[in-house]
Amino acid sequence: MGLQGIKAVFFDLDNTLIDTAAAGRRAIEAVINALQTEHHCDEREAHMICAKVQAKLLKECHDPSKMCITDFRIQHWEEAIQETKGGRANRNLASECYFLWKTTRLKYLTLAEETRGMLRDLRKVVRLLLLTNGDTQTQREKIEACACQPYFDAIVVGGEQKEEKPAPSIFHHCCDILGVQPEDCVMVGDSLDTDIQGGLNAGLKATVWINRTVTDPKDTSPAPHYIISSVLDLPGLLQNNGVANSEITKVASICNACDRSSDGARSLAD
């Protein structure tokens, strides 16, 4: 399929435009170090506490009407510390761990200069919208930390809407904001379950999955229209699929100069 006639590109945030996973690892390392050097935990205890918190974060289901995200996540740390060390709950230590984790993670959430340049030039050709799931406070803090607001025509946070990705309603809301139709739009993201399935559910023109693994997936479900290994491969994909424009050519050339290859784009749809 070609990409002629696209008017808007929707971008996911976490692990698409910014490396949230890497920032999270740096944050966990900081807490492990603090637990050992400042709070007399041995190495096994420090690692176990952080592993328990990471497991809780992966499974968390937060209701902002019942508890703010700060108290909710401090509670994760409080439970993990108590489960590991026993004894009475230590709210003060839990709070210290949480805020160290949070501030360290935000510190490392940066929008690379190459990504900034790509977004800046793409916006001369098509409208750009940031579409991210998650708690309002958490996602707005990430957006502020990486300073990505100037590169988008609109920003939509799932926690501020009735439904999040992959519900069609949030994609259609994005279309309404930009004054475009679903068939005018492309969704770019790293999650098959939310970004790709959501784009398919909403009837977007195309979905682009960012798959950083070296090997090609044998059985991808849901099936994206295209796969690229980096968000910086997007201009090359657009250029090679019918979006012929001098600005697209310019940004594709810039990204290729950064040792990125537009040949990484592979069509998975007729």
Short mmCIF file of C-alpha atoms in Angstrom, two decimals:
data_model
loop_
_atom_site.label_atom_id
_atom_site.label_comp_id
_atom_site.label_asym_id
_atom_site.label_seq_id
_atom_site.Cartn_x
_atom_site.Cartn_y
_atom_site.Cartn_z
CA MET A 1 0.00 0.00 0.00
CA GLY A 2 1.14 3.56 -0.60
CA LEU A 3 1.07 6.48 1.77
CA GLN A 4 -0.05 9.11 -0.71
CA GLY A 5 -2.35 11.77 0.65
CA ILE A 6 -1.51 11.53 4.34
CA LYS A 7 -2.23 14.71 6.25
CA ALA A 8 -1.27 13.78 9.81
CA VAL A 9 1.05 11.50 11.75
CA PHE A 10 0.27 10.42 15.31
CA PHE A 11 3.29 9.52 17.47
CA ASP A 12 3.39 7.49 20.66
CA LEU A 13 5.75 8.87 23.34
CA ASP A 14 7.28 6.16 25.55
CA ASN A 15 9.90 4.00 23.82
CA THR A 16 8.95 5.60 20.51
CA LEU A 17 10.20 9.18 20.74
CA ILE A 18 11.95 8.86 24.11
CA ASP A 19 13.74 5.86 25.64
CA THR A 20 11.63 5.44 28.75
CA ALA A 21 12.93 1.92 29.37
CA ALA A 22 16.56 3.08 29.52
CA ALA A 23 15.66 6.02 31.78
CA GLY A 24 13.81 3.60 34.05
CA ARG A 25 16.88 1.39 34.32
CA ARG A 26 19.02 4.37 35.31
CA ALA A 27 16.43 5.31 37.94
CA ILE A 28 16.39 1.81 39.43
CA GLU A 29 20.20 1.79 39.55
CA ALA A 30 20.12 5.05 41.51
CA VAL A 31 17.69 3.63 44.08
CA ILE A 32 19.68 0.39 44.46
CA ASN A 33 22.80 2.43 45.14
CA ALA A 34 21.01 4.66 47.68
CA LEU A 35 19.49 1.69 49.51
CA GLN A 36 22.96 0.16 49.95
CA THR A 37 24.99 3.26 50.72
CA GLU A 38 22.50 5.29 52.75
CA HIS A 39 20.00 2.84 54.21
CA HIS A 40 22.11 -0.19 55.13
CA CYS A 41 20.45 -2.65 52.79
CA ASP A 42 22.63 -5.42 51.45
CA GLU A 43 22.88 -5.95 47.70
CA ARG A 44 20.32 -8.76 47.65
CA GLU A 45 17.75 -6.73 49.58
CA ALA A 46 18.22 -3.63 47.43
CA HIS A 47 17.79 -5.57 44.20
CA MET A 48 14.80 -7.47 45.58
CA ILE A 49 13.00 -4.29 46.66
CA CYS A 50 13.45 -2.73 43.24
CA ALA A 51 12.44 -5.91 41.43
CA LYS A 52 9.24 -6.04 43.44
CA VAL A 53 8.46 -2.41 42.61
CA GLN A 54 9.06 -2.99 38.91
CA ALA A 55 6.67 -5.95 39.00
CA LYS A 56 4.04 -3.80 40.70
CA LEU A 57 4.47 -1.05 38.10
CA LEU A 58 3.95 -3.53 35.27
CA LYS A 59 0.71 -4.76 36.81
CA GLU A 60 -0.60 -1.53 38.27
CA CYS A 61 -4.16 -0.42 37.63
CA HIS A 62 -4.47 3.11 38.93
CA ASP A 63 -7.77 4.86 39.59
CA PRO A 64 -7.04 8.61 39.98
CA SER A 65 -10.45 9.17 41.54
CA LYS A 66 -9.38 7.08 44.55
CA MET A 67 -5.71 7.98 45.01
CA CYS A 68 -3.21 10.29 43.33
CA ILE A 69 -0.42 8.63 41.39
CA THR A 70 2.21 9.87 43.86
CA ASP A 71 0.60 8.16 46.87
CA PHE A 72 -0.17 5.11 44.76
CA ARG A 73 3.44 4.63 43.73
CA ILE A 74 4.85 5.43 47.17
CA GLN A 75 2.62 2.60 48.31
CA HIS A 76 4.38 0.30 45.81
CA TRP A 77 7.72 1.09 47.42
CA GLU A 78 6.32 0.80 50.95
CA GLU A 79 4.92 -2.67 50.21
CA ALA A 80 8.10 -3.81 48.46
CA ILE A 81 10.30 -2.72 51.37
CA GLN A 82 8.06 -4.42 53.93
CA GLU A 83 7.76 -7.60 51.86
CA THR A 84 11.55 -7.77 51.59
CA LYS A 85 12.74 -6.63 55.02
CA GLY A 86 9.71 -7.40 57.17
CA GLY A 87 8.81 -5.32 60.23
CA ARG A 88 6.69 -2.21 60.23
CA ALA A 89 5.92 -0.20 57.12
CA ASN A 90 8.47 2.54 56.44
CA ARG A 91 6.65 5.38 54.71
CA ASN A 92 9.59 7.78 54.90
CA LEU A 93 11.99 5.40 53.18
CA ALA A 94 9.35 4.52 50.61
CA SER A 95 8.83 8.20 49.80
CA GLU A 96 12.55 8.79 49.48
CA CYS A 97 12.92 5.84 47.10
CA TYR A 98 9.97 6.91 44.99
CA PHE A 99 11.08 10.52 44.54
CA LEU A 100 14.67 9.45 43.76
CA TRP A 101 13.34 7.00 41.17
CA LYS A 102 10.99 9.59 39.69
CA THR A 103 13.44 12.49 39.48
CA THR A 104 16.21 10.30 38.07
CA ARG A 105 13.92 8.85 35.42
CA LEU A 106 12.70 12.31 34.36
CA LYS A 107 16.30 13.53 34.19
CA TYR A 108 17.12 10.91 31.56
CA LEU A 109 13.97 11.33 29.47
CA THR A 110 15.41 13.34 26.63
CA LEU A 111 14.33 13.94 23.05
CA ALA A 112 17.42 13.31 20.92
CA GLU A 113 18.55 16.13 18.64
CA GLU A 114 18.11 13.88 15.59
CA THR A 115 14.51 13.22 16.64
CA ARG A 116 13.89 16.93 17.16
CA GLY A 117 15.17 17.68 13.69
CA MET A 118 13.03 14.96 12.16
CA LEU A 119 9.88 16.23 13.87
CA ARG A 120 10.66 19.83 12.98
CA ASP A 121 11.00 19.01 9.29
CA LEU A 122 8.10 16.56 9.12
CA ARG A 123 5.84 19.20 10.58
CA LYS A 124 6.50 21.34 7.50
CA VAL A 125 4.82 18.62 5.43
CA VAL A 126 2.13 17.02 7.62
CA ARG A 127 0.43 17.79 10.92
CA LEU A 128 1.89 16.04 13.95
CA LEU A 129 0.08 14.87 17.09
CA LEU A 130 1.46 13.20 20.20
CA LEU A 131 -0.84 10.45 21.50
CA THR A 132 0.22 8.80 24.75
CA ASN A 133 -1.55 6.54 27.22
CA GLY A 134 -1.14 6.88 30.96
CA ASP A 135 -1.84 8.89 34.08
CA THR A 136 -2.21 12.61 33.38
CA GLN A 137 0.36 13.80 35.93
CA THR A 138 2.93 11.18 34.97
CA GLN A 139 2.69 11.74 31.23
CA ARG A 140 2.56 15.53 31.46
CA GLU A 141 5.72 15.44 33.58
CA LYS A 142 7.45 13.32 30.92
CA ILE A 143 6.31 15.69 28.18
CA GLU A 144 7.65 18.63 30.16
CA ALA A 145 10.92 16.83 30.92
CA CYS A 146 11.70 16.03 27.28
CA ALA A 147 10.40 19.42 26.08
CA CYS A 148 8.60 17.99 23.06
CA GLN A 149 5.61 20.38 23.04
CA PRO A 150 6.95 22.72 20.32
CA TYR A 151 7.13 19.92 17.77
CA PHE A 152 3.44 19.01 17.77
CA ASP A 153 0.21 20.61 16.62
CA ALA A 154 -1.60 18.87 19.48
CA ILE A 155 -0.92 16.57 22.44
CA VAL A 156 -3.46 14.04 23.71
CA VAL A 157 -2.96 12.13 26.97
CA GLY A 158 -5.05 9.01 27.44
CA GLY A 159 -5.61 9.65 31.13
CA GLU A 160 -7.46 12.84 30.23
CA GLN A 161 -9.90 11.08 27.90
CA LYS A 162 -12.83 8.71 28.44
CA GLU A 163 -10.92 5.91 26.74
CA GLU A 164 -7.25 5.25 25.97
CA LYS A 165 -5.53 3.45 23.10
CA PRO A 166 -6.52 1.04 21.54
CA ALA A 167 -10.10 2.38 21.73
CA PRO A 168 -11.14 3.97 18.41
CA SER A 169 -12.67 6.94 20.24
CA ILE A 170 -9.35 8.48 21.27
CA PHE A 171 -8.00 8.24 17.70
CA HIS A 172 -11.16 9.81 16.32
CA HIS A 173 -10.83 12.56 18.94
CA CYS A 174 -7.31 13.21 17.63
CA CYS A 175 -8.66 13.42 14.08
CA ASP A 176 -11.28 15.93 15.20
CA ILE A 177 -8.64 18.09 16.86
CA LEU A 178 -6.61 18.27 13.66
CA GLY A 179 -9.61 18.47 11.33
CA VAL A 180 -8.65 15.34 9.39
CA GLN A 181 -10.24 11.97 8.62
CA PRO A 182 -8.88 8.62 9.90
CA GLU A 183 -7.95 7.64 6.35
CA ASP A 184 -5.68 10.72 6.26
CA CYS A 185 -3.59 9.57 9.24
CA VAL A 186 -0.70 7.31 10.21
CA MET A 187 0.00 5.96 13.72
CA VAL A 188 3.62 5.37 14.77
CA GLY A 189 4.40 3.48 17.96
CA ASP A 190 6.20 0.61 19.67
CA SER A 191 3.18 -1.23 21.12
CA LEU A 192 1.29 -3.76 19.02
CA ASP A 193 -1.51 -3.91 21.61
CA THR A 194 -2.19 -0.18 21.89
CA ASP A 195 -0.60 1.74 19.00
CA ILE A 196 -1.02 -0.75 16.17
CA GLN A 197 -4.27 -2.37 17.29
CA GLY A 198 -5.69 1.07 18.06
CA GLY A 199 -4.77 2.46 14.65
CA LEU A 200 -6.34 -0.56 12.98
CA ASN A 201 -9.46 -0.28 15.14
CA ALA A 202 -9.84 3.39 14.22
CA GLY A 203 -9.44 2.81 10.49
CA LEU A 204 -6.28 4.87 10.03
CA LYS A 205 -4.58 4.84 6.65
CA ALA A 206 -1.53 3.04 8.03
CA THR A 207 0.15 1.83 11.20
CA VAL A 208 3.93 1.85 11.66
CA TRP A 209 5.41 -0.40 14.34
CA ILE A 210 8.80 0.38 15.82
CA ASN A 211 10.53 -2.94 16.43
CA ARG A 212 14.06 -2.49 17.76
CA THR A 213 14.95 -6.19 17.69
CA VAL A 214 17.42 -7.31 15.08
CA THR A 215 15.41 -10.30 13.88
CA ASP A 216 12.15 -10.05 11.95
CA PRO A 217 9.10 -11.31 13.84
CA LYS A 218 7.66 -14.47 12.32
CA ASP A 219 4.14 -14.06 13.62
CA THR A 220 3.14 -10.47 14.36
CA SER A 221 -0.36 -9.96 15.70
CA PRO A 222 -1.95 -7.57 15.16
CA ALA A 223 -0.15 -7.04 11.86
CA PRO A 224 1.10 -3.47 11.29
CA HIS A 225 1.22 -2.08 7.78
CA TYR A 226 4.91 -1.27 8.14
CA ILE A 227 7.78 -2.09 10.49
CA ILE A 228 10.80 0.14 11.12
CA SER A 229 13.64 -0.29 13.59
CA SER A 230 13.79 3.35 14.69
CA VAL A 231 11.54 6.38 14.58
CA LEU A 232 14.29 8.00 12.50
CA ASP A 233 13.46 5.55 9.70
CA LEU A 234 10.03 7.16 9.25
CA PRO A 235 11.04 9.88 6.73
CA GLY A 236 12.61 7.24 4.50
CA LEU A 237 9.45 5.16 4.71
CA LEU A 238 7.31 8.13 3.75
CA GLN A 239 9.63 9.09 0.92
CA ASN A 240 9.66 5.57 -0.49
CA ASN A 241 5.88 5.17 -0.28
CA GLY A 242 4.47 8.06 -2.20
CA VAL A 243 4.96 11.13 -0.02
CA ALA A 244 7.14 12.92 -2.56
CA ASN A 245 8.16 16.27 -1.12
CA SER A 246 11.41 18.20 -0.92
CA GLU A 247 11.17 18.51 2.87
CA ILE A 248 10.59 14.76 3.27
CA THR A 249 13.62 14.13 1.05
CA LYS A 250 15.64 16.58 3.14
CA VAL A 251 14.82 15.00 6.49
CA ALA A 252 15.27 11.47 5.09
CA SER A 253 18.76 12.44 3.95
CA ILE A 254 19.57 13.90 7.37
CA CYS A 255 18.40 10.75 9.16
CA ASN A 256 20.37 8.54 6.78
CA ALA A 257 23.45 10.61 7.57
CA CYS A 258 22.95 9.55 11.19
CA ASP A 259 23.64 5.93 10.15
CA ARG A 260 19.94 5.10 9.93
CA SER A 261 18.66 3.18 6.92
CA SER A 262 15.27 3.71 5.38
CA ASP A 263 15.62 0.17 3.98
CA GLY A 264 14.52 -1.01 7.42
CA ALA A 265 10.90 -0.34 6.46
CA ARG A 266 9.02 -3.46 5.47
CA SER A 267 5.43 -3.60 4.25
CA LEU A 268 3.26 -6.19 5.94
CA ALA A 269 0.00 -5.39 4.19
CA ASP A 270 -1.34 -5.66 0.64
#
